[in-house]
Short mmCIF file of C-alpha atoms in Angstrom, two decimals:
data_model
loop_
_atom_site.label_atom_id
_atom_site.label_comp_id
_atom_site.label_asym_id
_atom_site.label_seq_id
_atom_site.Cartn_x
_atom_site.Cartn_y
_atom_site.Cartn_z
CA MET A 1444 0.05 -0.02 0.00
CA ARG A 1445 1.21 3.50 -0.80
CA LEU A 1446 0.25 6.74 1.01
CA ALA A 1447 1.09 9.19 -1.76
CA ASN A 1448 1.75 12.93 -1.59
CA VAL A 1449 1.96 13.18 2.25
CA ARG A 1450 3.59 15.98 4.11
CA LEU A 1451 5.92 15.01 6.97
CA LEU A 1452 6.25 17.35 9.99
CA ALA A 1453 9.94 17.97 9.31
CA SER A 1454 9.11 18.97 5.68
CA THR A 1455 6.29 21.43 6.34
CA ALA A 1456 8.52 24.47 5.91
CA ASP A 1457 9.82 23.56 2.44
CA GLN A 1458 6.42 22.20 1.22
CA SER A 1459 7.98 18.96 -0.06
CA LEU A 1460 5.77 15.91 -0.45
CA THR A 1461 6.60 12.28 0.29
CA ASP A 1462 5.37 8.82 -0.61
CA LEU A 1463 5.18 6.11 2.07
CA ASP A 1464 5.11 2.46 0.94
CA ILE A 1465 3.76 -0.01 3.51
CA VAL A 1466 4.31 -3.77 3.30
CA ASP A 1467 3.14 -6.27 5.95
CA GLY A 1468 2.44 -3.51 8.51
CA VAL A 1469 5.90 -1.98 8.19
CA ILE A 1470 7.09 1.12 6.35
CA ASP A 1471 9.01 -0.34 3.44
CA ARG A 1472 10.13 2.83 1.74
CA VAL A 1473 10.06 6.65 2.26
CA SER A 1474 10.74 8.53 -0.91
CA PRO A 1475 10.09 11.92 -2.62
CA ALA A 1476 6.60 12.05 -4.04
CA GLY A 1477 6.43 10.40 -7.49
CA SER A 1478 10.10 9.38 -7.53
CA THR A 1479 9.52 5.71 -7.40
CA PRO A 1480 7.06 3.26 -9.04
CA SER A 1481 3.88 2.44 -7.09
CA ALA A 1482 2.72 -1.10 -6.70
CA GLY A 1483 -0.58 -2.19 -5.29
CA GLU A 1484 -3.12 -0.09 -3.46
CA ARG A 1485 -2.57 3.69 -3.63
CA HIS A 1486 -4.10 6.43 -1.64
CA ASP A 1487 -3.43 10.05 -2.71
CA LEU A 1488 -3.46 12.12 0.50
CA GLU A 1489 -3.04 15.43 -1.43
CA GLY A 1490 -0.63 16.98 0.93
CA ALA A 1491 -2.17 15.90 4.25
CA THR A 1492 0.26 15.87 7.18
CA VAL A 1493 1.25 12.41 8.48
CA ILE A 1494 2.89 11.91 11.87
CA PRO A 1495 3.88 8.77 13.82
CA GLY A 1496 1.17 7.14 15.90
CA LEU A 1497 0.77 8.68 19.38
CA TRP A 1498 1.05 6.91 22.71
CA ASP A 1499 -0.33 7.93 26.07
CA GLU A 1500 2.45 6.86 28.39
CA HIS A 1501 0.51 7.05 31.70
CA THR A 1502 -3.17 6.05 32.06
CA HIS A 1503 -5.41 4.19 34.39
CA MET A 1504 -7.66 2.54 31.89
CA GLY A 1505 -10.34 1.07 34.11
CA GLN A 1506 -10.71 4.28 36.04
CA TRP A 1507 -10.76 6.32 32.89
CA ALA A 1508 -13.38 4.09 31.30
CA ARG A 1509 -15.57 4.46 34.39
CA HIS A 1510 -14.82 8.16 34.67
CA ARG A 1511 -16.20 8.75 31.19
CA THR A 1512 -19.57 7.49 32.45
CA ARG A 1513 -19.64 9.22 35.87
CA PRO A 1514 -20.91 12.68 36.92
CA SER A 1515 -18.24 15.24 37.56
CA VAL A 1516 -17.81 18.02 40.14
CA LEU A 1517 -14.85 19.50 38.27
CA GLU A 1518 -16.54 22.84 37.88
CA ALA A 1519 -17.38 23.20 41.54
CA GLY A 1520 -15.65 26.10 43.16
CA SER A 1521 -16.49 25.02 46.72
CA ALA A 1522 -17.63 22.05 48.83
CA ALA A 1523 -21.16 23.61 48.82
CA GLU A 1524 -21.21 23.79 44.96
CA ALA A 1525 -20.04 20.11 44.79
CA ALA A 1526 -22.75 19.12 47.18
CA ALA A 1527 -25.35 20.76 45.05
CA ILE A 1528 -24.14 18.75 42.04
CA VAL A 1529 -24.12 15.58 44.08
CA ARG A 1530 -27.61 16.22 45.38
CA ASP A 1531 -28.97 16.10 41.82
CA ALA A 1532 -26.90 12.97 41.02
CA ALA A 1533 -28.23 11.17 44.02
CA ARG A 1534 -31.83 11.93 43.17
CA ALA A 1535 -31.30 10.42 39.69
CA HIS A 1536 -29.35 7.44 40.97
CA SER A 1537 -31.03 4.02 41.01
CA GLY A 1538 -29.97 0.49 41.68
CA ASP A 1539 -27.72 -1.02 44.37
CA ASP A 1540 -24.35 0.16 42.94
CA PRO A 1541 -22.72 2.97 44.87
CA LEU A 1542 -22.77 6.44 43.41
CA VAL A 1543 -19.34 7.65 42.41
CA LEU A 1544 -18.53 11.09 41.15
CA VAL A 1545 -15.16 12.48 39.92
CA GLY A 1546 -13.19 15.62 39.47
CA MET A 1547 -13.00 16.99 43.03
CA ARG A 1548 -10.30 19.65 43.41
CA ASP A 1549 -10.69 20.50 47.12
CA GLY A 1550 -7.19 22.07 47.23
CA LEU A 1551 -8.71 24.99 45.41
CA TRP A 1552 -11.85 25.26 47.52
CA PRO A 1553 -12.02 28.14 50.16
CA ALA A 1554 -13.03 25.70 52.90
CA ALA A 1555 -12.55 21.99 53.51
CA PRO A 1556 -15.53 19.73 52.80
CA THR A 1557 -17.46 18.12 55.70
CA LEU A 1558 -19.25 14.88 56.20
CA THR A 1559 -22.44 16.65 57.09
CA GLN A 1560 -22.46 18.51 53.80
CA LEU A 1561 -22.33 15.30 51.77
CA ASP A 1562 -24.77 13.47 54.03
CA ASP A 1563 -27.38 16.22 53.68
CA ALA A 1564 -27.04 16.03 49.89
CA THR A 1565 -27.11 12.31 49.50
CA GLY A 1566 -29.05 10.77 52.37
CA ALA A 1567 -28.94 6.95 52.28
CA VAL A 1568 -27.32 6.69 48.82
CA PRO A 1569 -23.71 5.31 49.29
CA THR A 1570 -21.64 8.12 47.74
CA LEU A 1571 -17.99 8.74 47.04
CA ILE A 1572 -16.48 11.79 45.33
CA VAL A 1573 -13.02 11.09 43.93
CA SER A 1574 -10.47 13.80 43.54
CA SER A 1575 -9.00 14.78 40.14
CA ASP A 1576 -5.68 13.26 41.14
CA VAL A 1577 -7.28 10.18 42.69
CA HIS A 1578 -5.17 10.62 45.79
CA CYS A 1579 -8.14 11.42 48.02
CA SER A 1580 -11.88 11.00 48.08
CA TRP A 1581 -14.91 12.29 49.98
CA PRO A 1582 -17.31 9.57 51.27
CA ASN A 1583 -20.66 10.03 52.87
CA SER A 1584 -21.78 8.09 55.96
CA ALA A 1585 -23.73 5.54 53.90
CA MET A 1586 -20.59 4.78 51.92
CA LEU A 1587 -18.53 4.41 55.09
CA ALA A 1588 -21.02 2.08 56.52
CA ARG A 1589 -21.16 -0.01 53.38
CA LEU A 1590 -17.36 -0.32 53.41
CA GLY A 1591 -17.09 -0.78 57.18
CA LEU A 1592 -14.84 2.25 57.60
CA GLU A 1593 -14.45 4.95 60.23
CA LEU A 1594 -12.75 8.33 59.55
CA ASP A 1595 -11.24 10.99 61.84
CA GLY A 1596 -11.79 13.61 59.09
CA PRO A 1597 -13.99 13.99 56.01
CA LEU A 1598 -11.51 12.66 53.41
CA LEU A 1599 -9.84 9.40 52.60
CA ARG A 1600 -6.21 10.03 51.51
CA GLU A 1601 -3.46 8.07 49.65
CA GLU A 1602 -3.52 4.39 50.29
CA ALA A 1603 -6.90 4.46 51.99
CA ALA A 1604 -8.33 6.28 48.92
CA PHE A 1605 -6.72 3.84 46.50
CA GLU A 1606 -7.97 0.84 48.40
CA THR A 1607 -11.51 2.21 48.73
CA LEU A 1608 -11.71 2.83 45.02
CA GLN A 1609 -10.49 -0.70 44.24
CA VAL A 1610 -13.16 -2.16 46.56
CA ILE A 1611 -15.85 -0.18 44.84
CA GLU A 1612 -14.66 -1.19 41.36
CA ARG A 1613 -14.77 -4.86 42.41
CA MET A 1614 -18.44 -4.34 43.24
CA LEU A 1615 -19.19 -3.46 39.59
CA ASP A 1616 -19.63 -5.80 36.64
CA ALA A 1617 -16.36 -6.74 34.85
CA ASP A 1618 -18.05 -7.36 31.49
CA THR A 1619 -19.47 -3.80 31.52
CA LEU A 1620 -16.11 -2.42 32.52
CA ASP A 1621 -14.40 -4.21 29.60
CA ARG A 1622 -16.87 -2.76 27.21
CA HIS A 1623 -16.24 0.70 28.57
CA VAL A 1624 -12.51 0.18 28.29
CA VAL A 1625 -12.77 -0.87 24.60
CA ASP A 1626 -15.04 2.14 23.91
CA ALA A 1627 -12.55 4.46 25.61
CA LEU A 1628 -9.72 3.10 23.44
CA ALA A 1629 -11.77 3.52 20.29
CA ALA A 1630 -12.29 7.14 21.30
CA ALA A 1631 -8.53 7.41 21.93
CA ALA A 1632 -7.78 6.00 18.47
CA ALA A 1633 -9.95 8.75 17.06
CA ARG A 1634 -7.47 11.20 18.57
CA GLY A 1635 -4.46 9.45 16.99
CA VAL A 1636 -3.61 7.02 19.85
CA VAL A 1637 -1.98 3.80 18.82
CA GLY A 1638 -0.90 2.71 22.25
CA VAL A 1639 -1.43 3.26 26.04
CA VAL A 1640 0.47 2.41 29.21
CA ASP A 1641 -2.08 1.15 31.62
CA LEU A 1642 -1.14 1.65 35.23
CA GLU A 1643 -4.43 0.56 36.78
CA PHE A 1644 -4.15 -0.16 40.47
CA SER A 1645 -5.86 -3.47 40.32
CA ASP A 1646 -4.52 -6.59 38.49
CA ALA A 1647 -4.10 -4.99 35.04
CA VAL A 1648 -2.35 -8.00 33.60
CA GLY A 1649 -5.22 -10.23 34.64
CA ALA A 1650 -7.78 -7.76 33.22
CA TRP A 1651 -6.05 -7.76 29.84
CA GLN A 1652 -6.21 -11.51 29.69
CA ARG A 1653 -10.00 -11.24 29.46
CA PRO A 1654 -11.37 -11.71 25.89
CA GLY A 1655 -13.66 -8.74 26.44
CA ARG A 1656 -10.66 -6.43 26.31
CA ALA A 1657 -9.82 -7.25 22.66
CA THR A 1658 -8.62 -4.01 20.93
CA ALA A 1659 -6.37 -2.94 18.10
CA VAL A 1660 -4.55 -0.41 20.36
CA HIS A 1661 -1.24 -1.40 21.83
CA VAL A 1662 -1.36 -1.79 25.65
CA GLU A 1663 1.37 -2.13 28.23
CA ALA A 1664 -0.08 -3.18 31.56
CA GLY A 1665 1.72 -2.21 34.72
CA ILE A 1666 2.20 -4.27 37.95
CA TYR A 1667 2.06 -2.95 41.51
CA GLN A 1668 3.72 -4.39 44.55
CA HIS A 1669 0.53 -6.01 45.84
CA ASP A 1670 0.61 -8.09 42.62
CA LEU A 1671 4.33 -9.04 42.60
CA ASP A 1672 3.56 -12.52 44.01
CA LEU A 1673 1.02 -12.99 41.15
CA ALA A 1674 3.56 -11.77 38.69
CA GLU A 1675 6.16 -14.24 39.89
CA GLN A 1676 3.58 -17.04 39.53
CA ARG A 1677 2.79 -16.06 36.00
CA GLY A 1678 6.44 -15.76 35.09
CA LEU A 1679 5.79 -12.82 32.82
CA ARG A 1680 8.48 -10.23 32.20
CA THR A 1681 8.32 -6.69 30.84
CA GLY A 1682 7.57 -6.92 27.13
CA ASP A 1683 5.96 -10.40 27.28
CA LEU A 1684 2.65 -10.88 25.45
CA ILE A 1685 -0.47 -11.08 27.61
CA ALA A 1686 -3.06 -11.42 24.94
CA GLY A 1687 -3.96 -9.75 21.65
CA THR A 1688 -2.18 -6.44 21.55
CA ALA A 1689 -1.49 -6.23 25.32
CA ARG A 1690 1.98 -6.76 26.82
CA VAL A 1691 3.49 -6.65 30.31
CA GLY A 1692 4.68 -3.17 31.25
CA ARG A 1693 6.67 -1.91 34.19
CA PHE A 1694 6.60 -2.49 37.93
CA LYS A 1695 5.00 0.59 39.46
CA VAL A 1696 5.81 1.80 42.98
CA ILE A 1697 4.37 4.92 44.55
CA THR A 1698 6.88 6.73 46.77
CA ASP A 1699 4.93 9.89 47.59
CA GLY A 1700 1.56 11.55 47.28
CA SER A 1701 0.37 14.52 45.10
CA LEU A 1702 0.48 18.26 44.99
CA GLY A 1703 -3.33 18.64 45.17
CA THR A 1704 -3.54 16.79 48.45
CA ARG A 1705 -0.32 18.37 49.80
CA THR A 1706 1.19 14.85 50.15
CA ALA A 1707 3.94 15.10 47.56
CA TRP A 1708 7.23 14.71 49.42
CA THR A 1709 9.30 17.87 49.22
CA ALA A 1710 12.66 19.00 50.41
CA HIS A 1711 11.13 22.11 51.92
CA PRO A 1712 7.86 22.66 53.67
CA TYR A 1713 4.69 23.74 52.02
CA ASP A 1714 3.51 27.20 52.95
CA ASP A 1715 0.62 29.04 51.37
CA GLY A 1716 0.14 31.38 54.31
CA LEU A 1717 -3.15 29.64 55.21
CA GLY A 1718 -1.72 26.90 57.36
CA ALA A 1719 -0.64 24.46 54.69
CA THR A 1720 2.68 23.27 56.10
CA GLY A 1721 4.67 20.04 56.29
CA ARG A 1722 6.64 18.27 53.61
CA GLY A 1723 4.15 15.79 52.32
CA VAL A 1724 4.45 12.01 52.89
CA ARG A 1725 7.00 9.40 51.96
CA ASN A 1726 5.46 6.05 51.25
CA GLU A 1727 8.60 3.87 50.93
CA ASP A 1728 11.93 4.38 52.75
CA ASP A 1729 15.28 3.65 51.10
CA ARG A 1730 15.38 0.09 52.36
CA ASP A 1731 11.91 -0.81 51.14
CA LEU A 1732 12.44 0.91 47.78
CA ASP A 1733 15.69 -0.95 47.32
CA ARG A 1734 14.01 -4.25 48.13
CA LEU A 1735 11.11 -3.61 45.73
CA LEU A 1736 13.45 -2.63 42.87
CA ALA A 1737 15.68 -5.58 43.53
CA ARG A 1738 12.73 -7.99 43.34
CA ALA A 1739 11.34 -6.36 40.26
CA SER A 1740 14.69 -6.77 38.58
CA ARG A 1741 14.86 -10.47 39.54
CA LEU A 1742 11.43 -10.89 37.90
CA GLY A 1743 12.52 -9.20 34.74
CA LEU A 1744 10.47 -6.10 35.25
CA SER A 1745 11.55 -2.60 34.44
CA ALA A 1746 10.54 -0.01 37.03
CA ALA A 1747 8.27 3.03 37.02
CA VAL A 1748 8.65 5.05 40.19
CA HIS A 1749 5.97 7.57 41.10
CA ALA A 1750 7.80 10.57 42.45
CA ILE A 1751 6.19 13.99 42.40
CA GLY A 1752 7.93 16.13 45.03
CA ASP A 1753 11.68 17.06 44.75
CA ALA A 1754 12.64 14.94 47.78
CA ALA A 1755 10.84 11.99 46.28
CA VAL A 1756 12.50 12.45 42.87
CA THR A 1757 15.92 12.68 44.64
CA ALA A 1758 15.21 9.47 46.63
CA ALA A 1759 14.08 7.68 43.44
CA ILE A 1760 17.33 8.59 41.58
CA ASP A 1761 19.33 7.59 44.67
CA ALA A 1762 17.69 4.12 44.61
CA PHE A 1763 18.27 3.76 40.85
CA GLU A 1764 21.95 4.61 41.41
CA ARG A 1765 22.20 2.01 44.14
CA ALA A 1766 20.58 -0.49 41.79
CA ALA A 1767 23.08 0.35 39.02
CA VAL A 1768 25.98 -0.13 41.42
CA ALA A 1769 24.57 -3.49 42.46
CA GLY A 1770 24.04 -4.50 38.81
CA ARG A 1771 20.34 -4.58 39.16
CA ALA A 1772 19.34 -1.76 36.84
CA THR A 1773 16.88 -2.66 34.12
CA ALA A 1774 16.33 -1.22 30.69
CA ASP A 1775 14.16 1.91 30.39
CA ASP A 1776 13.37 2.57 34.02
CA ARG A 1777 11.20 5.57 34.56
CA ILE A 1778 10.30 8.26 37.09
CA GLU A 1779 6.58 8.97 36.72
CA HIS A 1780 5.42 12.59 37.04
CA ALA A 1781 8.66 14.20 38.22
CA GLN A 1782 6.66 17.42 38.87
CA LEU A 1783 9.28 19.15 41.07
CA VAL A 1784 12.93 18.42 40.11
CA ALA A 1785 16.00 20.05 41.56
CA ALA A 1786 18.45 21.28 38.99
CA ALA A 1787 21.17 19.05 40.45
CA ASP A 1788 19.05 15.94 39.72
CA ILE A 1789 18.67 16.46 35.98
CA PRO A 1790 22.21 15.42 35.04
CA ARG A 1791 21.94 12.46 37.46
CA MET A 1792 18.80 11.22 35.66
CA ALA A 1793 20.63 11.64 32.28
CA ARG A 1794 23.68 9.65 33.45
CA LEU A 1795 21.44 6.78 34.59
CA GLY A 1796 19.43 6.72 31.38
CA LEU A 1797 16.23 7.30 33.25
CA THR A 1798 13.07 8.38 31.42
CA ALA A 1799 10.89 11.13 32.80
CA SER A 1800 7.27 10.20 32.22
CA LEU A 1801 5.50 13.61 32.25
CA GLN A 1802 1.91 14.84 32.07
CA PRO A 1803 2.04 18.48 30.79
CA GLU A 1804 -1.64 19.18 31.39
CA HIS A 1805 -1.03 18.88 35.19
CA ALA A 1806 1.11 22.06 34.89
CA LEU A 1807 -1.87 24.20 33.88
CA ASP A 1808 -4.25 22.43 36.21
CA ASP A 1809 -1.89 23.03 39.07
CA ARG A 1810 -0.40 26.40 38.26
CA GLU A 1811 -2.18 28.26 41.05
CA LEU A 1812 -1.37 25.46 43.55
CA THR A 1813 2.20 25.42 42.44
CA ASP A 1814 2.71 29.15 42.89
CA SER A 1815 0.87 29.01 46.20
CA LEU A 1816 2.37 25.96 47.81
CA TRP A 1817 5.86 25.73 46.29
CA GLY A 1818 6.44 29.50 46.13
CA ASP A 1819 9.96 30.33 45.11
CA ARG A 1820 10.61 26.75 44.10
CA ALA A 1821 7.98 26.91 41.38
CA GLY A 1822 10.68 27.50 38.79
CA ASP A 1823 11.67 23.77 39.39
CA ALA A 1824 8.12 22.61 38.70
CA TYR A 1825 6.83 20.92 35.56
CA ARG A 1826 10.17 21.12 33.68
CA ILE A 1827 10.15 19.70 30.17
CA ARG A 1828 12.66 21.73 28.21
CA SER A 1829 15.21 21.66 31.09
CA LEU A 1830 15.05 17.87 31.19
CA LEU A 1831 15.33 17.49 27.43
CA ASP A 1832 18.20 19.99 27.27
CA GLY A 1833 19.86 18.17 30.11
CA GLY A 1834 19.84 14.91 28.09
CA VAL A 1835 16.92 13.17 29.85
CA ARG A 1836 14.54 11.25 27.67
CA ALA A 1837 10.98 12.40 28.27
CA VAL A 1838 7.64 10.83 27.28
CA LEU A 1839 4.25 12.37 27.58
CA GLY A 1840 0.92 11.16 28.92
CA SER A 1841 -2.37 12.18 30.55
CA ASP A 1842 -2.61 10.30 33.75
CA ALA A 1843 -6.20 9.64 32.76
CA PRO A 1844 -8.62 10.05 34.51
CA VAL A 1845 -6.74 12.98 36.08
CA THR A 1846 -6.90 14.62 32.70
CA PRO A 1847 -8.62 13.29 29.56
CA LEU A 1848 -6.90 10.65 27.45
CA ASP A 1849 -6.10 12.97 24.60
CA PRO A 1850 -2.46 13.42 23.50
CA TRP A 1851 -3.12 16.70 21.81
CA ARG A 1852 -3.78 18.28 25.18
CA ALA A 1853 -0.34 17.18 26.34
CA ILE A 1854 1.27 18.25 23.09
CA ALA A 1855 -0.36 21.67 23.13
CA THR A 1856 0.61 22.42 26.73
CA ALA A 1857 4.16 21.15 26.18
CA VAL A 1858 4.56 23.46 23.11
CA THR A 1859 2.72 26.61 24.37
CA ARG A 1860 2.38 26.32 28.18
CA THR A 1861 -1.05 27.77 27.87
CA ARG A 1862 -4.75 27.12 27.02
CA GLY A 1863 -7.69 29.30 26.41
CA ASP A 1864 -6.81 32.95 27.06
CA GLU A 1865 -4.41 32.27 29.88
CA GLN A 1866 -0.94 33.81 29.85
CA PRO A 1867 1.70 31.14 29.13
CA TRP A 1868 3.01 29.72 32.37
CA GLN A 1869 6.78 29.39 32.63
CA PRO A 1870 7.08 29.64 28.88
CA GLU A 1871 10.85 29.03 29.10
CA GLU A 1872 10.00 25.38 29.65
CA ALA A 1873 8.11 25.10 26.36
CA ILE A 1874 9.50 22.70 23.76
CA ALA A 1875 9.23 22.57 19.94
CA LEU A 1876 6.28 20.78 18.32
CA GLU A 1877 8.57 18.19 16.78
CA GLN A 1878 9.95 17.42 20.29
CA ALA A 1879 6.49 17.17 21.77
CA ILE A 1880 5.24 14.73 19.04
CA GLY A 1881 8.50 12.74 19.40
CA ALA A 1882 7.84 12.45 23.12
CA SER A 1883 4.35 11.23 22.34
CA ALA A 1884 5.40 8.60 19.80
CA ARG A 1885 7.39 5.33 19.86
CA THR A 1886 8.16 5.10 16.14
CA ARG A 1887 9.57 7.32 13.48
CA ILE A 1888 8.46 7.60 9.91
CA ALA A 1889 11.37 5.70 8.40
CA ALA A 1890 11.95 2.50 6.47
CA GLY A 1891 11.74 -0.53 8.78
CA GLU A 1892 9.55 1.17 11.33
CA PRO A 1893 5.99 -0.13 12.20
CA ALA A 1894 3.38 1.62 10.05
CA ASP A 1895 1.67 3.21 13.16
CA LEU A 1896 0.58 6.52 11.61
CA VAL A 1897 -1.82 9.40 11.99
CA VAL A 1898 -3.18 11.36 9.08
CA LEU A 1899 -4.24 14.87 10.04
CA ALA A 1900 -7.02 16.85 8.43
CA ASP A 1901 -5.31 20.15 8.70
CA ALA A 1902 -1.78 21.48 8.85
CA LEU A 1903 -0.22 21.90 12.23
CA PRO A 1904 0.95 25.42 13.46
CA SER A 1905 4.49 26.40 12.45
CA ALA A 1906 7.09 27.57 14.83
CA ASP A 1907 6.39 31.08 13.77
CA ASP A 1908 2.67 30.59 14.43
CA ILE A 1909 3.43 29.33 17.93
CA ALA A 1910 5.82 32.19 18.75
CA HIS A 1911 3.45 34.77 17.39
CA ASP A 1912 0.25 33.70 19.13
CA PRO A 1913 0.74 30.76 21.57
CA ASN A 1914 -2.86 30.82 22.60
CA ALA A 1915 -4.16 30.43 19.13
CA ALA A 1916 -1.60 27.70 18.44
CA ALA A 1917 -2.70 25.91 21.59
CA GLY A 1918 -6.32 26.02 20.40
CA ARG A 1919 -5.39 24.60 17.08
CA LEU A 1920 -3.37 21.73 18.55
CA ARG A 1921 -6.07 20.84 21.03
CA ALA A 1922 -8.66 20.76 18.24
CA ALA A 1923 -6.41 18.76 15.90
CA ALA A 1924 -8.70 16.69 13.61
CA ILE A 1925 -7.73 13.14 12.69
CA THR A 1926 -8.56 11.86 9.26
CA ALA A 1927 -7.22 8.32 9.91
CA THR A 1928 -5.29 6.35 12.47
CA LEU A 1929 -3.31 3.27 11.30
CA ILE A 1930 -1.83 0.52 13.44
CA ALA A 1931 0.54 -1.76 11.55
CA GLY A 1932 -0.78 -0.37 8.30
CA GLU A 1933 -4.42 -1.10 9.17
CA VAL A 1934 -6.94 1.71 9.47
CA VAL A 1935 -8.40 1.59 12.97
CA HIS A 1936 -10.12 4.93 12.87
CA GLY A 1937 -11.43 7.01 9.97
CA SER A 1938 -10.51 6.36 6.33
CA LEU A 1939 -7.82 7.04 3.70
#
């Protein structure tokens, strides 16, 4: 098959056109348009831009699939406004399943939520409101009773929040969840996604063994420490096939919390002038982290270490250094999030070959919190250009359901550091469009590469466009229309 007269991203400036020949799912030849004979099926794309297929390098697919079906309190500016939204949802709720809402951003609310507020809004309907970052949740009394829990305060945080959400998910029908996941991936393919890293908290490997999860999209399923025994029994290593297009991903360990819940572990205390103090939480000490990484290495699992605060990032790098000295380092280890990174840690990450798995949309979601809670250290937050310039490989994702599974949001923010009519935030950390797409793709458009491709309906903004009006460029990137998405040369969305 030939895709004729395409425009590659690197050639947009000189207006040159290219032909792509695809044989058995692989790019066989890249040549100037019309310079070589065409054999077989030919599609004239008439100058349409083609880029490599996009990956979302950090998702929680089960949660995202459910999230797409659940009411949201994201627009609530206070606990009272959230309670009003919940009241309407509770009135409309039926059946025995608990009511779960999403999108809580209590860190931006003027006052903390209370149990009474939620009880008054929901009555006997077991209800849970999950925060945008999934690191805390707000249950009502009926939900606490159903789960057999008691709380000192109104919110479940960190491990308690994760465990509660897993318990609730197990109450729901797995077949329905699988259909929702497949639907979510079809929607992702419509945005040019050819692969996702699924870091679901429950047994993601087991979930992707179910026939109801069949999808054309590539999947890498992560493994958490509570499933390491199961991973050892299965004998599956990073990269091994699970079923269909799903493979085993990395071992995920969470070493601190999040900015929104003030639990990210930092080298200096939080201080917003309103009583937010402390340095967050550390979930794994050096000894435990070394033990977990060593076991993962023995099992043939690469590692993905969640580290958001600068102290957590430093500790993660320290642990990877110790693993390297002990000969236990594995290929393509990652630090997930790396939202606050001290300048001295960037060359250390580069020397170790660590990948920074970043979610650019969080920067804009958290810009107010970052400026408030991290103050004069905000310049160390949400670095992208500094990491790339320092020789660190970076990959981009959404952390869905924290932000929607749409790589164009991450690309737009990475390139412009803005959205809507906002002023660009820390524009010195913006990167070039080619870099952002490269950090969102695993293949190149070159002979011998898999034919995972995206055909765009419109031209992408040029470097001059972005420099002249970053807000307009951000809007164009976020609204990027996809004509076709191909995986191994097969059209999985749209048409040629």
